[in-house]
Coordinates of C-alpha atoms in Angstrom, one line a residue:
X1 CA -21.7 25.5 -50.7
X2 CA -19.9 28.9 -50.5
X3 CA -23.2 30.7 -49.2
X4 CA -23.4 27.6 -46.8
X5 CA -20.4 28.4 -45.3
X6 CA -20.5 32.1 -45.1
X7 CA -23.6 31.8 -43.2
X8 CA -21.7 29.1 -40.7
X9 CA -18.9 31.8 -40.5
X10 CA -21.1 34.7 -39.7
X11 CA -23.3 32.6 -36.8
X12 CA -19.4 31.8 -35.5
X13 CA -18.1 35.4 -35.4
X14 CA -21.5 36.7 -33.8
X15 CA -21.1 33.7 -31.5
X16 CA -17.7 35.1 -30.4
X17 CA -19.0 38.3 -30.1
X18 CA -21.3 37.2 -27.5
X19 CA -19.2 35.2 -25.6
X20 CA -17.1 38.4 -25.1
X21 CA -19.9 39.7 -23.1
X22 CA -20.7 36.7 -21.1
X23 CA -16.8 35.1 -20.6
X24 CA -16.5 33.1 -17.2
X25 CA -12.8 33.1 -16.3
X26 CA -12.0 34.5 -13.5
X27 CA -8.9 36.8 -12.7
X28 CA -9.3 36.7 -8.9
X29 CA -8.0 33.6 -6.9
X30 CA -10.6 34.1 -4.3
X31 CA -13.4 33.4 -6.7
X32 CA -14.5 30.2 -8.3
X33 CA -15.8 29.4 -11.6
X34 CA -17.9 26.1 -11.5
X35 CA -18.0 24.3 -14.4
X36 CA -20.4 22.0 -12.7
X37 CA -22.3 22.9 -8.8
X38 CA -25.0 20.4 -9.6
X39 CA -26.7 18.6 -6.4
X40 CA -24.9 14.9 -5.6
X41 CA -21.2 14.7 -6.2
X42 CA -19.0 15.1 -9.1
X43 CA -15.7 13.6 -9.2
X44 CA -13.0 12.3 -11.7
X45 CA -12.3 14.6 -14.2
X46 CA -10.8 14.2 -17.6
X47 CA -9.5 16.9 -20.0
X48 CA -8.2 17.8 -23.0
X49 CA -7.8 20.5 -25.5
X50 CA -10.5 21.1 -28.0
X51 CA -7.8 22.3 -30.9
X52 CA -9.3 26.0 -30.9
X53 CA -8.0 27.4 -27.5
X54 CA -10.8 25.8 -25.6
X55 CA -11.3 22.1 -23.4
X56 CA -13.6 19.2 -23.3
X57 CA -14.0 17.7 -19.6
X58 CA -16.1 15.2 -18.1
X59 CA -16.5 13.6 -15.0
X60 CA -18.7 11.0 -13.0
X61 CA -21.7 12.5 -11.8
X62 CA -24.2 11.4 -8.9
X63 CA -26.7 14.1 -9.3
X64 CA -29.4 11.3 -9.8
X65 CA -28.5 9.6 -6.6
X66 CA -29.8 6.0 -6.6
X67 CA -31.2 6.2 -10.1
X68 CA -27.7 5.2 -11.2
X69 CA -24.3 7.2 -11.4
X70 CA -23.9 8.9 -15.0
X71 CA -21.1 10.7 -17.0
X72 CA -21.4 14.6 -18.0
X73 CA -19.3 16.6 -19.8
X74 CA -18.9 20.2 -20.8
X75 CA -17.0 21.9 -23.5
X76 CA -15.6 25.6 -23.0
X77 CA -14.4 27.8 -25.4
X78 CA -11.6 29.6 -25.0
X79 CA -13.0 32.5 -23.2
X80 CA -14.5 30.1 -20.7
X81 CA -18.1 30.1 -22.1
X82 CA -20.1 26.9 -21.6
X83 CA -20.9 25.4 -25.6
X84 CA -23.0 22.7 -23.4
X85 CA -25.7 22.8 -21.0
X86 CA -25.5 24.8 -17.8
X87 CA -23.5 21.9 -15.1
X88 CA -22.9 19.7 -18.3
X89 CA -24.2 18.0 -20.7
X90 CA -25.3 14.2 -20.1
X91 CA -23.7 12.0 -22.1
X92 CA -24.5 8.3 -20.2
X93 CA -26.2 6.7 -17.2
X94 CA -25.9 2.9 -15.4
X95 CA -29.6 2.8 -14.6
X96 CA -29.7 1.6 -11.2
X97 CA -25.8 0.7 -11.4
X98 CA -22.6 2.6 -10.2
X99 CA -20.3 3.7 -12.7
X100 CA -17.0 3.2 -11.0
X101 CA -14.3 4.1 -13.4
X102 CA -14.3 6.5 -16.6
X103 CA -11.7 7.7 -19.3
X104 CA -11.9 10.0 -22.2
X105 CA -9.6 11.2 -25.1
X106 CA -10.0 13.1 -28.3
X107 CA -10.2 10.6 -31.2
X108 CA -10.4 10.6 -35.0
X109 CA -12.7 14.0 -35.1
X110 CA -14.3 13.6 -31.9
X111 CA -14.6 12.2 -28.4
X112 CA -14.1 8.5 -27.3
X113 CA -15.5 7.5 -23.9
X114 CA -15.0 4.2 -22.0
X115 CA -16.3 3.4 -18.4
X116 CA -16.7 0.5 -16.2
X117 CA -20.1 -0.3 -14.6
X118 CA -21.5 -2.2 -11.8
X119 CA -23.8 -2.6 -8.6
X120 CA -23.6 -0.1 -5.9
X121 CA -21.1 -1.4 -3.6
X122 CA -20.2 -4.6 -5.3
X123 CA -17.7 -3.6 -7.9
X124 CA -17.6 -3.6 -11.9
X125 CA -19.7 -6.3 -14.5
X126 CA -19.0 -4.4 -17.5
X127 CA -16.8 -2.2 -19.9
X128 CA -18.7 -0.3 -22.7
X129 CA -17.2 2.2 -24.7
X130 CA -18.7 5.0 -27.1
X131 CA -18.0 7.4 -29.8
X132 CA -19.2 11.1 -29.5
X133 CA -19.0 13.7 -32.0
X134 CA -17.6 17.3 -30.8
X135 CA -21.4 18.4 -30.1
X136 CA -21.7 15.2 -27.9
X137 CA -23.6 13.1 -30.3
X138 CA -23.2 9.2 -30.3
X139 CA -22.0 7.9 -33.3
X140 CA -22.6 4.5 -32.8
X141 CA -26.0 2.8 -32.9
X142 CA -24.8 1.2 -29.3
X143 CA -22.1 1.1 -26.6
X144 CA -19.1 -1.5 -27.9
X145 CA -18.9 -4.1 -25.1
X146 CA -14.9 -4.3 -24.3
X147 CA -15.0 -6.4 -21.3
X148 CA -17.4 -8.2 -18.9
X149 CA -18.1 -10.7 -16.0
X150 CA -18.6 -14.1 -17.7
X151 CA -17.6 -17.5 -16.9
X152 CA -14.9 -17.6 -14.6
X153 CA -14.3 -13.9 -14.2
X154 CA -16.1 -12.6 -11.6
X155 CA -15.8 -8.5 -11.9
X156 CA -14.4 -6.2 -13.9
X157 CA -11.7 -4.3 -12.0
X158 CA -12.3 -0.8 -10.7
X159 CA -8.7 -0.1 -10.1
X160 CA -7.3 0.4 -13.5
X161 CA -8.9 1.9 -16.8
X162 CA -7.2 3.5 -19.6
X163 CA -7.5 4.9 -23.4
X164 CA -5.0 5.5 -26.1
X165 CA -5.1 5.9 -29.7
X166 CA -3.4 4.2 -32.6
X167 CA -3.4 4.4 -36.2
X168 CA -6.0 1.5 -36.7
X169 CA -8.5 2.7 -33.6
X170 CA -8.0 2.5 -29.9
X171 CA -6.4 0.4 -27.4
X172 CA -8.5 0.1 -24.1
X173 CA -6.7 -1.5 -21.2
X174 CA -8.4 -2.4 -18.0
X175 CA -8.0 -5.6 -15.1
X176 CA -10.3 -8.5 -14.9
X177 CA -10.7 -10.4 -11.8
X178 CA -11.0 -14.5 -12.2
X179 CA -12.7 -16.7 -9.4
X180 CA -10.5 -17.5 -6.6
X181 CA -7.2 -15.5 -8.0
X182 CA -5.5 -11.9 -8.1
X183 CA -6.8 -9.4 -10.8
X184 CA -4.7 -9.8 -14.0
X185 CA -4.1 -7.3 -16.7
X186 CA -6.0 -7.1 -20.0
X187 CA -6.6 -5.1 -23.2
X188 CA -8.6 -4.9 -26.3
X189 CA -8.4 -2.8 -29.6
X190 CA -11.3 -1.1 -31.4
X191 CA -11.4 0.0 -35.1
X192 CA -12.7 3.3 -36.3
X193 CA -15.9 1.9 -36.2
X194 CA -16.3 0.4 -32.8
X195 CA -15.8 -3.0 -33.5
X196 CA -13.8 -5.2 -31.0
X197 CA -10.1 -6.6 -32.6
X198 CA -10.0 -9.5 -30.4
X199 CA -12.4 -11.9 -28.7
X200 CA -13.8 -10.9 -25.7
X201 CA -11.7 -11.0 -22.5
X202 CA -9.2 -13.0 -24.8
X203 CA -5.8 -10.8 -23.8
X204 CA -4.4 -11.7 -20.3
X205 CA -1.1 -10.9 -18.7
X206 CA -0.1 -11.4 -15.2
X207 CA 3.2 -9.1 -15.5
X208 CA 4.2 -9.8 -11.6
X209 CA 1.2 -7.4 -10.3
X210 CA -2.2 -6.7 -10.1
X211 CA -2.1 -2.9 -9.8
X212 CA -0.9 -1.3 -13.7
X213 CA 0.4 1.9 -15.3
X214 CA 0.5 2.2 -19.4
X215 CA 1.9 4.4 -21.7
X216 CA 1.7 4.3 -25.6
X217 CA 4.8 3.7 -27.2
X218 CA 4.1 6.1 -30.3
X219 CA 4.2 3.1 -32.7
X220 CA 0.9 1.4 -31.8
X221 CA 1.9 -0.4 -29.0
X222 CA 2.4 0.2 -25.6
X223 CA 4.2 -0.5 -22.4
X224 CA 2.6 -1.7 -18.9
X225 CA 4.4 -1.6 -15.6
X226 CA 2.8 -3.7 -12.7
X227 CA 3.3 -4.3 -8.9
X228 CA 1.4 -6.0 -6.3
X229 CA 0.0 -4.0 -3.6
X230 CA 2.1 -3.9 -0.6
X231 CA 4.7 -1.3 0.2
X232 CA 8.6 -2.2 -1.6
X233 CA 6.8 -4.3 -4.3
X234 CA 9.2 -4.7 -7.2
X235 CA 7.7 -3.0 -10.5
X236 CA 7.8 -5.2 -13.5
X237 CA 7.9 -3.8 -16.9
X238 CA 6.2 -5.6 -20.1
X239 CA 5.5 -4.5 -23.8
X240 CA 2.9 -5.2 -26.8
X241 CA 3.5 -4.5 -30.2
X242 CA 1.0 -3.0 -32.8
X243 CA -0.6 -6.8 -33.3
X244 CA -0.9 -7.5 -29.6
X245 CA 2.1 -9.5 -28.9
X246 CA 4.3 -9.3 -26.0
X247 CA 7.6 -8.4 -26.9
X248 CA 9.4 -9.3 -23.6
X249 CA 9.4 -12.5 -23.0
X250 CA 9.1 -12.7 -19.0
X251 CA 8.2 -8.8 -17.3
X252 CA 11.6 -7.2 -16.2
X253 CA 11.6 -6.1 -12.6
X254 CA 13.3 -2.5 -13.1
X255 CA 13.3 -1.9 -9.2
X256 CA 16.1 -4.3 -8.0
X257 CA 18.3 -1.6 -7.0
X258 CA 15.6 0.4 -5.6
X259 CA 14.1 -1.1 -2.9
X260 CA 10.5 -1.4 -4.8
X261 CA 7.6 1.2 -4.9
X262 CA 7.0 3.5 -1.9
X263 CA 3.6 4.5 -3.0
X264 CA 0.9 4.2 -5.7
X265 CA 2.4 6.7 -8.0
X266 CA 4.6 5.2 -10.5
X267 CA 4.4 6.9 -14.0
X268 CA 4.9 5.5 -17.4
X269 CA 6.1 7.7 -20.3
X270 CA 7.5 7.0 -23.5
X271 CA 10.0 8.8 -26.2
X272 CA 9.6 8.8 -30.2
X273 CA 11.7 5.9 -30.2
X274 CA 9.7 3.4 -28.4
X275 CA 11.7 3.7 -25.3
X276 CA 9.8 3.5 -21.9
X277 CA 10.7 5.6 -18.6
X278 CA 9.4 4.5 -15.5
X279 CA 9.7 7.3 -12.3
X280 CA 8.5 5.9 -9.1
X281 CA 9.4 6.6 -5.4
X282 CA 11.3 4.2 -3.3
X283 CA 10.3 2.6 -0.2
X284 CA 13.4 2.2 1.0
X285 CA 15.6 4.9 1.3
X286 CA 12.6 6.9 0.0
X287 CA 14.5 8.4 -2.9
X288 CA 13.4 9.2 -6.6
X289 CA 14.1 6.6 -9.2
X290 CA 13.8 6.4 -12.8
X291 CA 14.2 3.7 -14.9
X292 CA 14.8 3.2 -18.8
X293 CA 13.6 -0.5 -20.8
X294 CA 13.7 -0.9 -24.7
X295 CA 10.7 -3.0 -26.5
X296 CA 12.9 -5.8 -26.1
X297 CA 13.1 -6.0 -22.7
X298 CA 16.8 -4.6 -22.5
X299 CA 17.8 -2.2 -19.8
X300 CA 20.3 0.4 -21.6
X301 CA 21.7 1.8 -18.4
X302 CA 23.0 -1.2 -16.8
X303 CA 23.5 -1.7 -12.9
X304 CA 20.2 -3.1 -12.6
X305 CA 18.6 -0.8 -14.8
X306 CA 17.6 2.2 -12.6
X307 CA 19.1 5.7 -11.8
X308 CA 18.2 7.9 -8.6
X309 CA 16.6 11.3 -9.3
X310 CA 17.0 12.6 -6.3
X311 CA 18.9 10.9 -2.9
X312 CA 18.5 14.0 -0.4
X313 CA 17.5 11.9 2.8
X314 CA 13.8 12.0 3.2
X315 CA 11.2 9.7 2.1
X316 CA 9.5 11.7 -1.2
X317 CA 6.5 10.8 -2.8
X318 CA 4.1 11.5 -5.5
X319 CA 6.4 11.7 -8.4
X320 CA 4.9 13.2 -11.4
X321 CA 6.7 12.9 -14.8
X322 CA 6.1 14.0 -18.4
X323 CA 8.4 14.1 -21.9
X324 CA 8.9 16.3 -24.6
X325 CA 11.8 16.8 -27.0
X326 CA 13.7 14.2 -25.5
X327 CA 14.0 16.1 -22.0
X328 CA 12.1 14.4 -19.4
X329 CA 10.9 16.9 -16.6
X330 CA 10.1 15.3 -12.7
X331 CA 8.3 16.8 -9.9
X332 CA 7.7 15.5 -6.7
X333 CA 6.6 16.0 -2.7
X334 CA 10.0 16.3 -0.6
X335 CA 10.3 16.6 3.0
X336 CA 14.1 17.0 3.3
X337 CA 16.0 18.9 5.8
X338 CA 13.8 17.4 8.2
X339 CA 10.8 19.0 7.4
X340 CA 7.5 18.3 9.1
X341 CA 5.9 18.6 5.7
X342 CA 6.4 18.5 2.1
X343 CA 8.0 21.0 -0.1
X344 CA 8.0 20.6 -3.6
X345 CA 11.2 19.9 -6.0
X346 CA 11.4 19.3 -9.6
X347 CA 14.6 17.9 -12.1
X348 CA 15.2 17.9 -15.8
X349 CA 16.7 15.1 -17.6
X350 CA 17.9 14.0 -20.9
X351 CA 17.0 10.6 -22.2
X352 CA 20.6 9.0 -21.0
X353 CA 19.3 9.6 -17.1
X354 CA 21.5 12.7 -16.8
X355 CA 20.3 15.2 -14.7
X356 CA 20.2 19.0 -16.4
X357 CA 19.7 20.8 -13.6
X358 CA 21.1 21.2 -9.7
X359 CA 21.9 17.9 -8.4
X360 CA 18.9 16.5 -6.4
X361 CA 16.6 19.0 -8.1
X362 CA 15.1 22.5 -7.8
X363 CA 13.1 24.1 -4.9
X364 CA 9.7 25.2 -6.6
X365 CA 7.7 25.9 -3.0
X366 CA 9.2 26.0 0.5
X367 CA 5.9 26.3 1.6
X368 CA 4.5 23.4 3.9
X369 CA 1.6 20.9 2.7
X370 CA 0.4 18.1 3.9
X371 CA 0.5 16.5 0.1
X372 CA 1.1 19.2 -2.7
X373 CA -0.1 16.5 -5.4
X374 CA 2.1 18.2 -8.0
X375 CA 1.5 18.2 -11.8
X376 CA 3.4 19.3 -14.6
X377 CA 2.7 20.2 -18.3
X378 CA 4.6 21.2 -21.4
X379 CA 3.8 25.0 -22.6
X380 CA 6.2 25.6 -25.6
X381 CA 9.7 25.5 -24.7
X382 CA 8.7 25.9 -20.5
X383 CA 7.3 23.6 -18.0
X384 CA 4.0 24.9 -15.9
X385 CA 4.0 23.3 -12.6
X386 CA 1.0 23.5 -10.5
X387 CA 0.7 22.2 -6.4
X388 CA -1.6 22.9 -3.5
X389 CA 0.3 24.7 -0.6
X390 CA 0.3 26.9 1.9
X391 CA -3.4 26.4 1.5
X392 CA -3.5 27.7 -2.0
X393 CA -4.0 26.0 -5.3
X394 CA -0.7 27.5 -7.3
X395 CA 1.1 27.4 -10.3
X396 CA 5.1 28.2 -11.5
X397 CA 6.4 28.3 -15.0
X398 CA 10.2 27.1 -15.4
X399 CA 12.3 28.0 -18.1
X400 CA 14.7 25.1 -19.7
X401 CA 17.8 26.5 -18.0
X402 CA 15.9 26.1 -14.6
X403 CA 15.0 29.8 -14.0
X404 CA 11.8 30.3 -12.0
X405 CA 9.7 32.6 -14.1
X406 CA 6.8 33.7 -11.7
X407 CA 6.8 35.1 -8.3
X408 CA 8.0 32.7 -5.3
X409 CA 6.2 29.6 -4.3
X410 CA 4.0 30.1 -7.5
X411 CA 0.9 32.4 -8.6
X412 CA -2.0 31.6 -6.8
X413 CA -4.7 30.0 -8.8
X414 CA -7.2 29.3 -6.2
X415 CA -7.7 29.8 -2.6
X416 CA -11.2 28.9 -1.8
X417 CA -12.1 25.7 -3.6
X418 CA -8.7 23.7 -3.6
X419 CA -8.6 20.7 -5.5
X420 CA -9.6 17.5 -3.9
X421 CA -5.8 15.5 -3.9
X422 CA -4.8 15.0 -7.4
X423 CA -8.7 14.7 -9.1
X424 CA -7.6 17.4 -11.3
X425 CA -6.2 18.3 -15.1
X426 CA -4.1 20.8 -16.7
X427 CA -4.6 21.3 -20.3
X428 CA -2.2 23.6 -22.5
X429 CA -3.1 25.9 -25.2
X430 CA -1.3 27.2 -28.6
X431 CA -1.2 30.8 -27.1
X432 CA 0.6 29.6 -23.8
X433 CA -2.2 29.6 -21.7
X434 CA -2.9 26.6 -19.4
X435 CA -6.5 25.5 -18.5
X436 CA -6.8 24.1 -14.8
X437 CA -9.8 21.7 -14.3
X438 CA -10.5 20.1 -10.9
X439 CA -13.0 18.5 -8.8
X440 CA -12.9 20.7 -5.4
X441 CA -13.6 19.1 -1.7
X442 CA -17.6 20.0 -2.3
X443 CA -17.3 17.4 -4.8
X444 CA -17.8 20.2 -7.5
X445 CA -16.1 20.7 -10.5
X446 CA -14.2 23.8 -11.4
X447 CA -11.9 25.7 -13.9
X448 CA -9.3 28.5 -13.8
X449 CA -7.1 29.6 -16.7
X450 CA -3.5 30.5 -16.6
X451 CA -2.0 33.2 -18.9
X452 CA 2.1 33.0 -20.0
X453 CA 2.6 36.0 -17.6
X454 CA 1.3 34.7 -14.5
X455 CA -1.9 36.1 -14.3
X456 CA -5.1 34.5 -14.5
X457 CA -7.8 35.2 -17.2
X458 CA -10.9 37.3 -17.6
X459 CA -12.3 38.8 -20.2
X460 CA -11.1 42.3 -19.8
X461 CA -7.5 40.7 -20.1
X462 CA -8.5 38.5 -22.8
X463 CA -9.5 41.4 -24.9
X464 CA -6.3 43.7 -24.3
X465 CA -4.5 40.2 -25.9
X466 CA -6.4 40.1 -29.1
X467 CA -4.9 40.8 -32.3
X468 CA -6.9 43.2 -34.9
X469 CA -7.6 41.0 -38.1
X470 CA -10.1 42.4 -41.2
X471 CA -11.9 40.9 -43.5
X472 CA -13.2 38.1 -41.1
X473 CA -13.9 36.0 -43.1
X474 CA -10.9 36.6 -45.4
X475 CA -10.5 34.8 -49.2
X476 CA -7.2 35.5 -50.2
X477 CA -5.9 38.1 -48.1
X478 CA -6.2 39.2 -44.4
X479 CA -4.8 42.4 -42.8
X480 CA -3.4 41.6 -39.3
X481 CA -3.0 44.9 -37.0
X482 CA 0.2 45.1 -35.1
X483 CA -0.1 47.2 -31.7
X484 CA 2.6 49.2 -30.5
X485 CA 5.2 47.5 -29.4
X486 CA 8.9 48.1 -27.9
X487 CA 10.9 45.6 -29.9
X488 CA 10.3 44.8 -33.3
X489 CA 11.3 41.3 -33.4
X490 CA 8.4 39.6 -33.6
X491 CA 6.5 36.1 -35.2
X492 CA 3.3 34.9 -36.6
X493 CA 2.6 31.6 -36.0
X494 CA -0.8 30.5 -37.9
X495 CA -2.3 27.0 -36.9
X496 CA -5.1 25.4 -38.5
X497 CA -8.2 24.1 -36.5
X498 CA -6.4 20.5 -35.9
X499 CA -3.2 22.7 -34.2
X500 CA -1.3 22.3 -37.0
X501 CA 1.5 24.9 -37.8
X502 CA 0.6 26.2 -41.4
X503 CA 2.7 29.3 -41.5
X504 CA 5.3 31.6 -39.8
X505 CA 6.2 34.9 -40.4
X506 CA 8.9 36.7 -39.2
X507 CA 8.8 40.4 -38.8
X508 CA 12.0 41.3 -37.5
X509 CA 12.4 45.3 -37.2
X510 CA 9.4 45.7 -39.8
X511 CA 8.1 49.5 -39.5
X512 CA 4.8 48.5 -40.7
X513 CA 1.9 48.3 -38.2
X514 CA -0.4 46.5 -40.7
X515 CA 0.7 42.9 -42.0
X516 CA -1.0 41.3 -45.0
X517 CA -1.3 37.8 -45.1
X518 CA -1.5 36.1 -48.1
X519 CA -4.7 33.4 -47.4
X520 CA -4.7 32.3 -51.4
X521 CA -3.1 29.0 -50.6
X522 CA -5.2 28.3 -47.1
X523 CA -8.2 25.9 -47.5
X524 CA -11.6 27.0 -46.1
X525 CA -11.8 26.4 -42.4
X526 CA -10.9 28.3 -39.0
X527 CA -7.3 29.1 -38.1
X528 CA -5.4 30.8 -35.1
X529 CA -3.1 33.2 -34.9
X530 CA -0.3 33.5 -32.7
X531 CA 1.7 36.5 -32.2
X532 CA 5.0 36.3 -29.8
X533 CA 7.5 39.2 -29.2
X534 CA 9.6 39.5 -26.1
X535 CA 7.3 42.2 -25.0
X536 CA 3.8 40.7 -26.3
X537 CA 2.1 37.2 -26.0
X538 CA -1.5 37.9 -28.3
X539 CA -3.7 35.9 -30.5
X540 CA -6.5 36.2 -33.0
X541 CA -9.0 33.8 -34.7
X542 CA -10.0 34.3 -38.6
X543 CA -11.9 32.3 -40.9
X544 CA -11.1 31.5 -44.8
X545 CA -13.9 31.2 -47.2
X546 CA -13.2 30.3 -50.8

């Protein structure tokens, strides 16, 4: 057993050395790293962390033309080296059909994919899902049928598809189109072996609209916010518990005081107490609003349930929202002061709906843009925002007190191959870096990695940010060589391969450059060290073998 693990570890270490030679991420925003530039179009990116500083990404792929559209994916390590085939690994193809929608999440110890397929130019007729291990190998003998065209159902909607995990498996949400009627919301659960929990197509919910957004409530249930297609349409919210039962007798209109929705970008997030927060841009007067709702349908803020985030004149658009540690961050397009194009503003709120920064938000970019399509991701205690302005794909880091940490209007991530609208994903890592993966205008898939100091990653600056550790693999003790530092107040954090913090070592005013880490209480496996100090941010990987 030990011999086999040692062999595996040696291969792992040798592979890391090889990757240092062939790293892919670039530090020049005028150049582009292509994850996939195969023939045909690639779109609809989904991505998430691999737990070791790398990323899994998936996309819809038309390289085979009318043979049928496919799903391809790529696993990049923390240096940007592809772990799968060049231009991506093939996952599935709808022979002679279109794959209209796809979603992917990290699930169990691998990957859960779901997709809607149907005839070219016709629409969806089947919703399937499959579980893959981290090497991309299917774990079920065949894909599970989750929803389909049958009886009075004439289509599986191609507008919506979401997946989120629960303690007993996963929930998959989608729309169904009945003959002679409007799309209605549906869902089903699968257990950990791929079996459906409810009969096929048995769950239905009209909810006051046929477009919807969902969010897990962190207690194995979920919220759904629906609206119809017209501007000014009201937004209605429902909630389902772990057993799939609706906990709100009638969908609650959260937008009565806000003039209904202005665009398609209403978003839902949940706190750890199973409350939901819905953010949207109103049709009139064009402000950004937020509403809070409980699982029983109560609106705790009263007064119609919604509060304005920004009321400066001008029609705002495309709000994005994240929540972490009971603070809510919202970013949006803003044409205030009569601007011909959009600027980018941001606000931070508490769970009572109170703004914590300057009223009506702080300015992140005053460069003109037709549509910046901003997004947010949490990195430690800070937030990284991205947006396309001034003909560049840019990023900015914001501190909890609203301080702007990088240069005015943000650093340039890419200026040659910009994201196609909002078809991009931000993936944070424990070392403070953020990987952006996007579909660009020529329908290829691109990637870049942003460091905590506001620079882009390549092999040189990665190596400068590595700690030296030995012996590697370790059994009972690991030596960590610290670099020279102007500030001796540093902290070592040790994470396991699942990203869980297992140890913290404070080195305040320690004169030693060699720190001995006791590994006797760590189980065999891969670990990640993060060194934080006021003038440094460094990392290392090591293995423990028993």
